[in-house]
Amino acid sequence: MTGEYTRTEILSQPEVWAAALRHIQQQASTVRAFCQEGQYDSIVFTGCGSTYYLAIAAAAMAQQLVRIPARGVPASEVWLYPDSVYLPGRRTLLVAISRSGETTETLRAGESFVAQAQGDFLTLSCYPEKALAHMGALNLLFPEAQEESIAQTRAFSTLYLAAVALAVVWAGREDLLAQMEKLTGVGRRLLDTYGDLPAQLVQGDSIDRFYFLGSGLRYGLACELSLKMKEMSLSHSEPFHFMEFRHGPMSMVTPSTLLIGLRSDLNRTQEQKVLDEMAQRGARLLVLAESDAGVEFHSGVDETVRNVLYLPIGQLVAFERSLHKSLDPDRPHNLDAVVRL
Ligand code: F1P
């Protein structure tokens, strides 16, 4: 069946999340000691493509929980423009994230960082035998998230969840780690309840542009979902912070627009206002949120650590759009699974 690998990987995510959480729980004391003993001045998360967007999301999370300045930077920038990323004499933790563990830019970023001895290097990846999995002072592996597909779905959400769990462990928030165990059950229920909705949304030819809105901890996730839409379905798609959408991008809104809102509870009123205004201008909406939305989580999990729940249904919108356009989600145009230079 067309897109069978991607479909299987999207639908199997919740169970793989449980395996990843077990890995972090088993290594919690090692992870906490490693991170806390480093006395870091800053944290840089890095990756390429999907894993760069993951780095943005992970950095927002880590800064909020661990209270150390953190940012997400493309691996090529860490490698080629180190002076714009980390400072000599300051203790930096570089966290590299990669599904394959063999993307050249990510390997080069780690090598040059280690050579300049600016701090410590930690890696998150999925393949134990690949180079990245041996390069860090600490290497965390999530082999259950390995994928056949070119576009990342299960690997992205699992590595993201692992990065969230890492920050939670570092911050000593066992209460949040316990809450995260509920995410597998909620993710399964979301796929069972809303799994058919994405296909209904993309029926007909009336949608020609997609905008993904997400702020704070969710901006990197909006970027990733927008990338999925491009990779799998070759559609016009862009991510924005909610409030930024009014500052220019809304000029593109037409009745053929689907706006996908990753709405928070924290700033629900402001974010919903943006969505309502765009609906008045003709956009169609898909809102995902804990409650009062088209896709409702009803998770009861703290907002800081439940953001992985936005991903599966968002990925399915891209997948169904791809099938609707008679494309194969397993074989994105022009792409390979790994960029080797
Ligand atoms: C990163 C990545 C993928 C993307 C593409 C090329 O890979 O950018 O996200 O889908 O096909 O590589 P990785 O370093 O996470 O394995």
Short mmCIF file of N, CA and C in Angstrom, two decimals, residues 131-285:
data_model
loop_
_atom_site.label_atom_id
_atom_site.label_comp_id
_atom_site.label_asym_id
_atom_site.label_seq_id
_atom_site.Cartn_x
_atom_site.Cartn_y
_atom_site.Cartn_z
N ALA A 131 28.31 6.61 13.70
CA ALA A 131 29.41 7.40 14.30
C ALA A 131 28.97 8.27 15.47
N LEU A 132 27.84 8.98 15.32
CA LEU A 132 27.45 9.95 16.36
C LEU A 132 27.26 9.27 17.72
N ALA A 133 26.82 8.02 17.69
CA ALA A 133 26.52 7.31 18.93
C ALA A 133 27.76 6.99 19.75
N HIS A 134 28.94 7.33 19.22
CA HIS A 134 30.19 7.08 19.95
C HIS A 134 30.97 8.37 20.21
N MET A 135 30.42 9.49 19.82
CA MET A 135 31.21 10.73 19.85
C MET A 135 31.07 11.54 21.13
N GLY A 136 29.96 11.38 21.84
CA GLY A 136 29.71 12.22 23.00
C GLY A 136 30.36 11.68 24.27
N ALA A 137 30.42 12.54 25.29
CA ALA A 137 30.82 12.06 26.62
C ALA A 137 29.68 11.24 27.20
N LEU A 138 28.47 11.52 26.73
CA LEU A 138 27.29 10.70 27.07
C LEU A 138 26.48 10.54 25.79
N ASN A 139 26.13 9.29 25.45
CA ASN A 139 25.40 9.02 24.21
C ASN A 139 24.11 8.28 24.55
N LEU A 140 22.96 8.91 24.30
CA LEU A 140 21.67 8.28 24.61
C LEU A 140 21.08 7.73 23.32
N LEU A 141 20.63 6.47 23.38
CA LEU A 141 20.18 5.77 22.17
C LEU A 141 18.72 5.33 22.28
N PHE A 142 18.00 5.48 21.18
CA PHE A 142 16.57 5.13 21.15
C PHE A 142 16.30 4.28 19.90
N PRO A 143 16.80 3.04 19.90
CA PRO A 143 16.72 2.21 18.68
C PRO A 143 15.28 1.87 18.27
N GLU A 144 14.35 1.88 19.20
CA GLU A 144 12.95 1.57 18.85
C GLU A 144 12.37 2.59 17.88
N ALA A 145 12.99 3.78 17.82
CA ALA A 145 12.45 4.85 16.96
C ALA A 145 13.00 4.80 15.53
N GLN A 146 13.88 3.84 15.24
CA GLN A 146 14.43 3.74 13.87
C GLN A 146 13.31 3.68 12.84
N GLU A 147 13.59 4.19 11.62
CA GLU A 147 12.54 4.28 10.60
C GLU A 147 13.02 3.80 9.23
N GLU A 148 12.06 3.34 8.44
CA GLU A 148 12.31 3.01 7.03
C GLU A 148 12.08 4.23 6.15
N SER A 149 11.20 5.12 6.59
CA SER A 149 10.80 6.27 5.76
C SER A 149 11.91 7.31 5.68
N ILE A 150 11.79 8.15 4.66
CA ILE A 150 12.74 9.27 4.54
C ILE A 150 12.32 10.40 5.48
N ALA A 151 11.05 10.79 5.44
CA ALA A 151 10.58 11.88 6.31
C ALA A 151 10.44 11.35 7.74
N GLN A 152 11.01 12.09 8.68
CA GLN A 152 10.96 11.62 10.08
C GLN A 152 9.58 11.86 10.68
N THR A 153 9.04 10.88 11.33
CA THR A 153 7.81 11.08 12.12
C THR A 153 8.03 10.47 13.52
N ARG A 154 8.10 9.14 13.57
CA ARG A 154 8.29 8.46 14.86
C ARG A 154 9.63 8.80 15.50
N ALA A 155 10.67 8.91 14.70
CA ALA A 155 11.99 9.27 15.25
C ALA A 155 11.94 10.66 15.84
N PHE A 156 11.28 11.58 15.12
CA PHE A 156 11.21 12.97 15.63
C PHE A 156 10.50 13.02 16.97
N SER A 157 9.30 12.43 17.03
CA SER A 157 8.52 12.57 18.28
C SER A 157 9.22 11.86 19.44
N THR A 158 9.88 10.73 19.15
CA THR A 158 10.54 9.98 20.22
C THR A 158 11.78 10.72 20.71
N LEU A 159 12.59 11.23 19.79
CA LEU A 159 13.77 11.99 20.20
C LEU A 159 13.36 13.28 20.92
N TYR A 160 12.24 13.87 20.48
CA TYR A 160 11.74 15.07 21.17
C TYR A 160 11.34 14.73 22.61
N LEU A 161 10.59 13.64 22.74
CA LEU A 161 10.16 13.22 24.08
C LEU A 161 11.38 12.93 24.96
N ALA A 162 12.38 12.32 24.38
CA ALA A 162 13.61 12.01 25.12
C ALA A 162 14.30 13.30 25.57
N ALA A 163 14.30 14.32 24.71
CA ALA A 163 14.92 15.60 25.07
C ALA A 163 14.14 16.27 26.20
N VAL A 164 12.82 16.16 26.15
CA VAL A 164 11.99 16.71 27.24
C VAL A 164 12.30 15.97 28.54
N ALA A 165 12.36 14.63 28.47
CA ALA A 165 12.64 13.83 29.67
C ALA A 165 14.03 14.14 30.22
N LEU A 166 14.97 14.39 29.33
CA LEU A 166 16.33 14.76 29.76
C LEU A 166 16.29 16.05 30.59
N ALA A 167 15.56 17.05 30.10
CA ALA A 167 15.46 18.33 30.82
C ALA A 167 14.75 18.14 32.16
N VAL A 168 13.73 17.29 32.16
CA VAL A 168 12.97 17.02 33.38
C VAL A 168 13.86 16.36 34.43
N VAL A 169 14.67 15.39 33.99
CA VAL A 169 15.58 14.68 34.90
C VAL A 169 16.65 15.65 35.42
N TRP A 170 17.20 16.44 34.51
CA TRP A 170 18.23 17.43 34.88
C TRP A 170 17.68 18.38 35.95
N ALA A 171 16.42 18.80 35.75
CA ALA A 171 15.81 19.75 36.69
C ALA A 171 15.35 19.07 37.98
N GLY A 172 15.47 17.74 38.05
CA GLY A 172 15.05 17.03 39.26
C GLY A 172 13.54 17.00 39.45
N ARG A 173 12.78 17.06 38.34
CA ARG A 173 11.32 17.12 38.44
C ARG A 173 10.71 15.72 38.23
N GLU A 174 10.89 14.85 39.23
CA GLU A 174 10.34 13.49 39.15
C GLU A 174 8.82 13.52 38.97
N ASP A 175 8.18 14.56 39.53
CA ASP A 175 6.72 14.68 39.40
C ASP A 175 6.32 14.75 37.92
N LEU A 176 7.09 15.51 37.13
CA LEU A 176 6.77 15.64 35.70
C LEU A 176 7.07 14.34 34.95
N LEU A 177 8.16 13.67 35.36
CA LEU A 177 8.52 12.41 34.69
C LEU A 177 7.39 11.38 34.89
N ALA A 178 6.82 11.35 36.07
CA ALA A 178 5.72 10.42 36.35
C ALA A 178 4.52 10.77 35.48
N GLN A 179 4.24 12.07 35.32
CA GLN A 179 3.10 12.48 34.47
C GLN A 179 3.30 12.05 33.02
N MET A 180 4.55 12.08 32.56
CA MET A 180 4.84 11.76 31.16
C MET A 180 4.47 10.32 30.80
N GLU A 181 4.38 9.46 31.81
CA GLU A 181 4.00 8.08 31.52
C GLU A 181 2.59 7.98 30.95
N LYS A 182 1.77 9.01 31.19
CA LYS A 182 0.40 8.99 30.66
C LYS A 182 0.36 9.27 29.16
N LEU A 183 1.45 9.79 28.60
CA LEU A 183 1.40 10.28 27.21
C LEU A 183 1.15 9.16 26.20
N THR A 184 1.66 7.94 26.50
CA THR A 184 1.43 6.82 25.58
C THR A 184 -0.06 6.54 25.44
N GLY A 185 -0.75 6.45 26.55
CA GLY A 185 -2.19 6.16 26.51
C GLY A 185 -2.97 7.28 25.82
N VAL A 186 -2.61 8.52 26.11
CA VAL A 186 -3.33 9.64 25.50
C VAL A 186 -3.04 9.68 23.99
N GLY A 187 -1.78 9.44 23.62
CA GLY A 187 -1.42 9.44 22.19
C GLY A 187 -2.20 8.37 21.44
N ARG A 188 -2.32 7.19 22.03
CA ARG A 188 -3.08 6.09 21.40
C ARG A 188 -4.54 6.50 21.22
N ARG A 189 -5.11 7.10 22.28
CA ARG A 189 -6.52 7.51 22.20
C ARG A 189 -6.71 8.59 21.12
N LEU A 190 -5.76 9.51 21.01
CA LEU A 190 -5.88 10.57 19.98
C LEU A 190 -5.90 9.96 18.58
N LEU A 191 -5.00 8.99 18.36
CA LEU A 191 -4.95 8.35 17.03
C LEU A 191 -6.23 7.57 16.76
N ASP A 192 -6.77 6.90 17.80
CA ASP A 192 -8.01 6.14 17.62
C ASP A 192 -9.19 7.07 17.36
N THR A 193 -9.23 8.19 18.08
CA THR A 193 -10.39 9.09 18.00
C THR A 193 -10.35 9.96 16.75
N TYR A 194 -9.16 10.48 16.45
CA TYR A 194 -9.07 11.50 15.39
C TYR A 194 -8.33 11.03 14.14
N GLY A 195 -7.99 9.74 14.09
CA GLY A 195 -7.19 9.23 12.97
C GLY A 195 -7.81 9.47 11.60
N ASP A 196 -9.16 9.55 11.53
CA ASP A 196 -9.81 9.74 10.22
C ASP A 196 -9.99 11.21 9.85
N LEU A 197 -9.82 12.09 10.83
CA LEU A 197 -10.08 13.51 10.59
C LEU A 197 -9.17 14.13 9.52
N PRO A 198 -7.83 13.86 9.54
CA PRO A 198 -6.96 14.48 8.53
C PRO A 198 -7.39 14.19 7.09
N ALA A 199 -7.82 12.95 6.79
CA ALA A 199 -8.23 12.62 5.42
C ALA A 199 -9.46 13.44 5.03
N GLN A 200 -10.38 13.62 5.99
CA GLN A 200 -11.58 14.42 5.68
C GLN A 200 -11.20 15.87 5.39
N LEU A 201 -10.24 16.38 6.17
CA LEU A 201 -9.85 17.79 6.02
C LEU A 201 -9.26 18.11 4.66
N VAL A 202 -8.48 17.18 4.12
CA VAL A 202 -7.76 17.49 2.88
C VAL A 202 -8.52 17.01 1.63
N GLN A 203 -9.74 16.51 1.81
CA GLN A 203 -10.55 16.11 0.65
C GLN A 203 -10.82 17.31 -0.26
N GLY A 204 -10.97 17.07 -1.53
CA GLY A 204 -11.26 18.16 -2.46
C GLY A 204 -9.97 18.91 -2.76
N ASP A 205 -10.03 19.80 -3.72
CA ASP A 205 -8.81 20.52 -4.12
C ASP A 205 -8.81 21.94 -3.58
N SER A 206 -9.67 22.19 -2.61
CA SER A 206 -9.89 23.59 -2.25
C SER A 206 -8.80 24.18 -1.35
N ILE A 207 -7.93 23.35 -0.75
CA ILE A 207 -6.87 23.92 0.09
C ILE A 207 -5.57 24.00 -0.72
N ASP A 208 -4.97 25.19 -0.76
CA ASP A 208 -3.71 25.30 -1.50
C ASP A 208 -2.59 25.87 -0.65
N ARG A 209 -2.83 26.15 0.64
CA ARG A 209 -1.74 26.64 1.51
C ARG A 209 -2.02 26.28 2.96
N PHE A 210 -0.94 26.01 3.65
CA PHE A 210 -1.03 25.55 5.05
C PHE A 210 -0.13 26.44 5.91
N TYR A 211 -0.64 26.90 7.04
CA TYR A 211 0.18 27.63 8.01
C TYR A 211 0.04 26.95 9.37
N PHE A 212 1.18 26.69 9.98
CA PHE A 212 1.22 26.03 11.29
C PHE A 212 1.61 27.07 12.33
N LEU A 213 0.74 27.31 13.31
CA LEU A 213 1.03 28.31 14.32
C LEU A 213 1.34 27.64 15.65
N GLY A 214 2.48 28.02 16.24
CA GLY A 214 2.88 27.49 17.53
C GLY A 214 3.82 28.47 18.20
N SER A 215 3.67 28.68 19.50
CA SER A 215 4.51 29.65 20.21
C SER A 215 5.20 29.01 21.39
N GLY A 216 6.25 29.68 21.88
CA GLY A 216 6.97 29.18 23.07
C GLY A 216 7.50 27.78 22.83
N LEU A 217 7.14 26.85 23.69
CA LEU A 217 7.64 25.48 23.60
C LEU A 217 7.20 24.80 22.31
N ARG A 218 6.19 25.34 21.65
CA ARG A 218 5.59 24.68 20.48
C ARG A 218 6.10 25.21 19.14
N TYR A 219 6.91 26.29 19.12
CA TYR A 219 7.30 26.84 17.82
C TYR A 219 8.10 25.83 16.98
N GLY A 220 9.07 25.15 17.61
CA GLY A 220 9.87 24.16 16.87
C GLY A 220 9.00 23.03 16.32
N LEU A 221 7.93 22.71 17.05
CA LEU A 221 7.03 21.63 16.60
C LEU A 221 6.20 22.11 15.40
N ALA A 222 5.81 23.40 15.42
CA ALA A 222 5.08 23.96 14.26
C ALA A 222 6.00 23.93 13.03
N CYS A 223 7.29 24.24 13.24
CA CYS A 223 8.26 24.19 12.12
C CYS A 223 8.35 22.78 11.56
N GLU A 224 8.40 21.79 12.42
CA GLU A 224 8.53 20.40 11.99
C GLU A 224 7.29 19.94 11.22
N LEU A 225 6.10 20.28 11.73
CA LEU A 225 4.88 19.86 11.04
C LEU A 225 4.79 20.53 9.67
N SER A 226 5.24 21.77 9.59
CA SER A 226 5.23 22.46 8.31
C SER A 226 6.21 21.79 7.34
N LEU A 227 7.37 21.36 7.86
CA LEU A 227 8.34 20.63 7.02
C LEU A 227 7.74 19.32 6.52
N LYS A 228 6.99 18.62 7.39
CA LYS A 228 6.33 17.37 6.96
C LYS A 228 5.43 17.63 5.77
N MET A 229 4.66 18.74 5.87
CA MET A 229 3.73 19.06 4.78
C MET A 229 4.49 19.29 3.47
N LYS A 230 5.62 19.98 3.57
CA LYS A 230 6.44 20.22 2.36
C LYS A 230 7.00 18.90 1.83
N GLU A 231 7.68 18.15 2.71
CA GLU A 231 8.39 16.94 2.28
C GLU A 231 7.43 15.91 1.68
N MET A 232 6.34 15.64 2.41
CA MET A 232 5.46 14.55 1.96
C MET A 232 4.52 14.97 0.86
N SER A 233 4.05 16.25 0.91
CA SER A 233 2.95 16.59 -0.01
C SER A 233 3.29 17.71 -0.99
N LEU A 234 4.52 18.23 -0.96
CA LEU A 234 4.94 19.28 -1.90
C LEU A 234 3.92 20.43 -1.94
N SER A 235 3.48 20.83 -0.75
CA SER A 235 2.47 21.90 -0.66
C SER A 235 3.12 23.15 -0.09
N HIS A 236 2.53 24.31 -0.40
CA HIS A 236 2.99 25.56 0.21
C HIS A 236 2.64 25.52 1.69
N SER A 237 3.66 25.64 2.54
CA SER A 237 3.43 25.51 3.98
C SER A 237 4.48 26.31 4.73
N GLU A 238 4.04 27.03 5.76
CA GLU A 238 4.99 27.81 6.58
C GLU A 238 4.58 27.77 8.04
N PRO A 239 5.57 27.85 8.94
CA PRO A 239 5.28 27.93 10.37
C PRO A 239 5.45 29.37 10.88
N PHE A 240 4.66 29.73 11.86
CA PHE A 240 4.81 31.05 12.49
C PHE A 240 4.49 30.96 13.97
N HIS A 241 5.08 31.91 14.74
CA HIS A 241 4.60 32.13 16.11
C HIS A 241 3.19 32.74 15.97
N PHE A 242 2.31 32.42 16.90
CA PHE A 242 0.91 32.88 16.77
C PHE A 242 0.82 34.38 16.46
N MET A 243 1.39 35.20 17.36
CA MET A 243 1.15 36.64 17.25
C MET A 243 1.88 37.26 16.05
N GLU A 244 2.93 36.57 15.58
CA GLU A 244 3.65 37.04 14.40
C GLU A 244 2.78 36.98 13.15
N PHE A 245 1.79 36.11 13.16
CA PHE A 245 1.02 35.87 11.93
C PHE A 245 0.30 37.14 11.47
N ARG A 246 -0.06 38.00 12.44
CA ARG A 246 -0.74 39.26 12.07
C ARG A 246 0.21 40.24 11.38
N HIS A 247 1.53 40.06 11.64
CA HIS A 247 2.50 41.07 11.19
C HIS A 247 2.98 40.80 9.77
N GLY A 248 2.08 40.58 8.87
CA GLY A 248 2.45 40.37 7.47
C GLY A 248 1.91 39.08 6.88
N PRO A 249 2.26 37.92 7.47
CA PRO A 249 1.85 36.67 6.84
C PRO A 249 0.34 36.55 6.59
N MET A 250 -0.48 37.23 7.42
CA MET A 250 -1.92 37.08 7.23
C MET A 250 -2.41 37.65 5.91
N SER A 251 -1.55 38.41 5.23
CA SER A 251 -1.96 38.90 3.91
C SER A 251 -2.17 37.73 2.94
N MET A 252 -1.61 36.58 3.26
CA MET A 252 -1.73 35.40 2.39
C MET A 252 -3.00 34.59 2.64
N VAL A 253 -3.78 34.97 3.67
CA VAL A 253 -4.96 34.16 4.03
C VAL A 253 -6.06 34.32 2.99
N THR A 254 -6.58 33.18 2.56
CA THR A 254 -7.68 33.14 1.59
C THR A 254 -8.61 32.01 2.03
N PRO A 255 -9.74 31.83 1.38
CA PRO A 255 -10.62 30.69 1.72
C PRO A 255 -9.95 29.33 1.41
N SER A 256 -8.84 29.34 0.70
CA SER A 256 -8.16 28.07 0.42
C SER A 256 -7.01 27.81 1.40
N THR A 257 -7.05 28.49 2.56
CA THR A 257 -6.00 28.35 3.58
C THR A 257 -6.47 27.39 4.68
N LEU A 258 -5.58 26.46 5.08
CA LEU A 258 -5.83 25.70 6.30
C LEU A 258 -4.82 26.14 7.34
N LEU A 259 -5.34 26.68 8.44
CA LEU A 259 -4.50 27.15 9.54
C LEU A 259 -4.54 26.10 10.63
N ILE A 260 -3.37 25.59 11.00
CA ILE A 260 -3.32 24.54 12.02
C ILE A 260 -2.72 25.15 13.27
N GLY A 261 -3.52 25.28 14.31
CA GLY A 261 -3.09 25.97 15.52
C GLY A 261 -2.71 25.01 16.63
N LEU A 262 -1.45 25.10 17.09
CA LEU A 262 -0.99 24.31 18.24
C LEU A 262 -1.21 25.20 19.47
N ARG A 263 -2.47 25.27 19.91
CA ARG A 263 -2.84 26.27 20.92
C ARG A 263 -2.43 25.84 22.33
N SER A 264 -1.95 26.80 23.11
CA SER A 264 -1.56 26.53 24.51
C SER A 264 -2.73 26.80 25.45
N ASP A 265 -2.56 26.42 26.70
CA ASP A 265 -3.47 26.88 27.75
C ASP A 265 -2.98 28.21 28.30
N LEU A 266 -1.64 28.33 28.44
CA LEU A 266 -1.04 29.49 29.08
C LEU A 266 -1.49 30.79 28.42
N ASN A 267 -1.49 30.83 27.10
CA ASN A 267 -1.87 32.05 26.38
C ASN A 267 -3.04 31.77 25.43
N ARG A 268 -3.95 30.98 25.92
CA ARG A 268 -5.07 30.53 25.11
C ARG A 268 -5.88 31.69 24.52
N THR A 269 -6.16 32.71 25.33
CA THR A 269 -7.02 33.80 24.85
C THR A 269 -6.39 34.52 23.66
N GLN A 270 -5.10 34.89 23.82
CA GLN A 270 -4.42 35.61 22.74
C GLN A 270 -4.31 34.75 21.49
N GLU A 271 -4.01 33.47 21.67
CA GLU A 271 -3.80 32.60 20.50
C GLU A 271 -5.12 32.31 19.79
N GLN A 272 -6.17 32.09 20.56
CA GLN A 272 -7.47 31.82 19.93
C GLN A 272 -7.96 33.04 19.16
N LYS A 273 -7.62 34.24 19.67
CA LYS A 273 -8.02 35.48 18.99
C LYS A 273 -7.42 35.54 17.59
N VAL A 274 -6.15 35.15 17.48
CA VAL A 274 -5.51 35.13 16.14
C VAL A 274 -6.28 34.17 15.24
N LEU A 275 -6.58 32.99 15.76
CA LEU A 275 -7.28 31.98 14.95
C LEU A 275 -8.65 32.49 14.52
N ASP A 276 -9.39 33.10 15.46
CA ASP A 276 -10.74 33.60 15.15
C ASP A 276 -10.67 34.68 14.07
N GLU A 277 -9.70 35.57 14.20
CA GLU A 277 -9.57 36.65 13.21
C GLU A 277 -9.30 36.08 11.82
N MET A 278 -8.47 35.03 11.77
CA MET A 278 -8.13 34.45 10.46
C MET A 278 -9.34 33.70 9.89
N ALA A 279 -10.14 33.10 10.77
CA ALA A 279 -11.37 32.44 10.30
C ALA A 279 -12.31 33.49 9.70
N GLN A 280 -12.36 34.66 10.32
CA GLN A 280 -13.22 35.73 9.77
C GLN A 280 -12.73 36.16 8.39
N ARG A 281 -11.42 36.03 8.16
CA ARG A 281 -10.86 36.39 6.85
C ARG A 281 -10.98 35.23 5.87
N GLY A 282 -11.60 34.15 6.27
CA GLY A 282 -11.90 33.06 5.34
C GLY A 282 -11.11 31.79 5.56
N ALA A 283 -10.08 31.80 6.45
CA ALA A 283 -9.25 30.59 6.62
C ALA A 283 -10.07 29.47 7.26
N ARG A 284 -9.72 28.25 6.91
CA ARG A 284 -10.25 27.10 7.65
C ARG A 284 -9.30 26.76 8.79
N LEU A 285 -9.83 26.22 9.87
CA LEU A 285 -9.01 25.99 11.06
C LEU A 285 -8.99 24.53 11.46
#
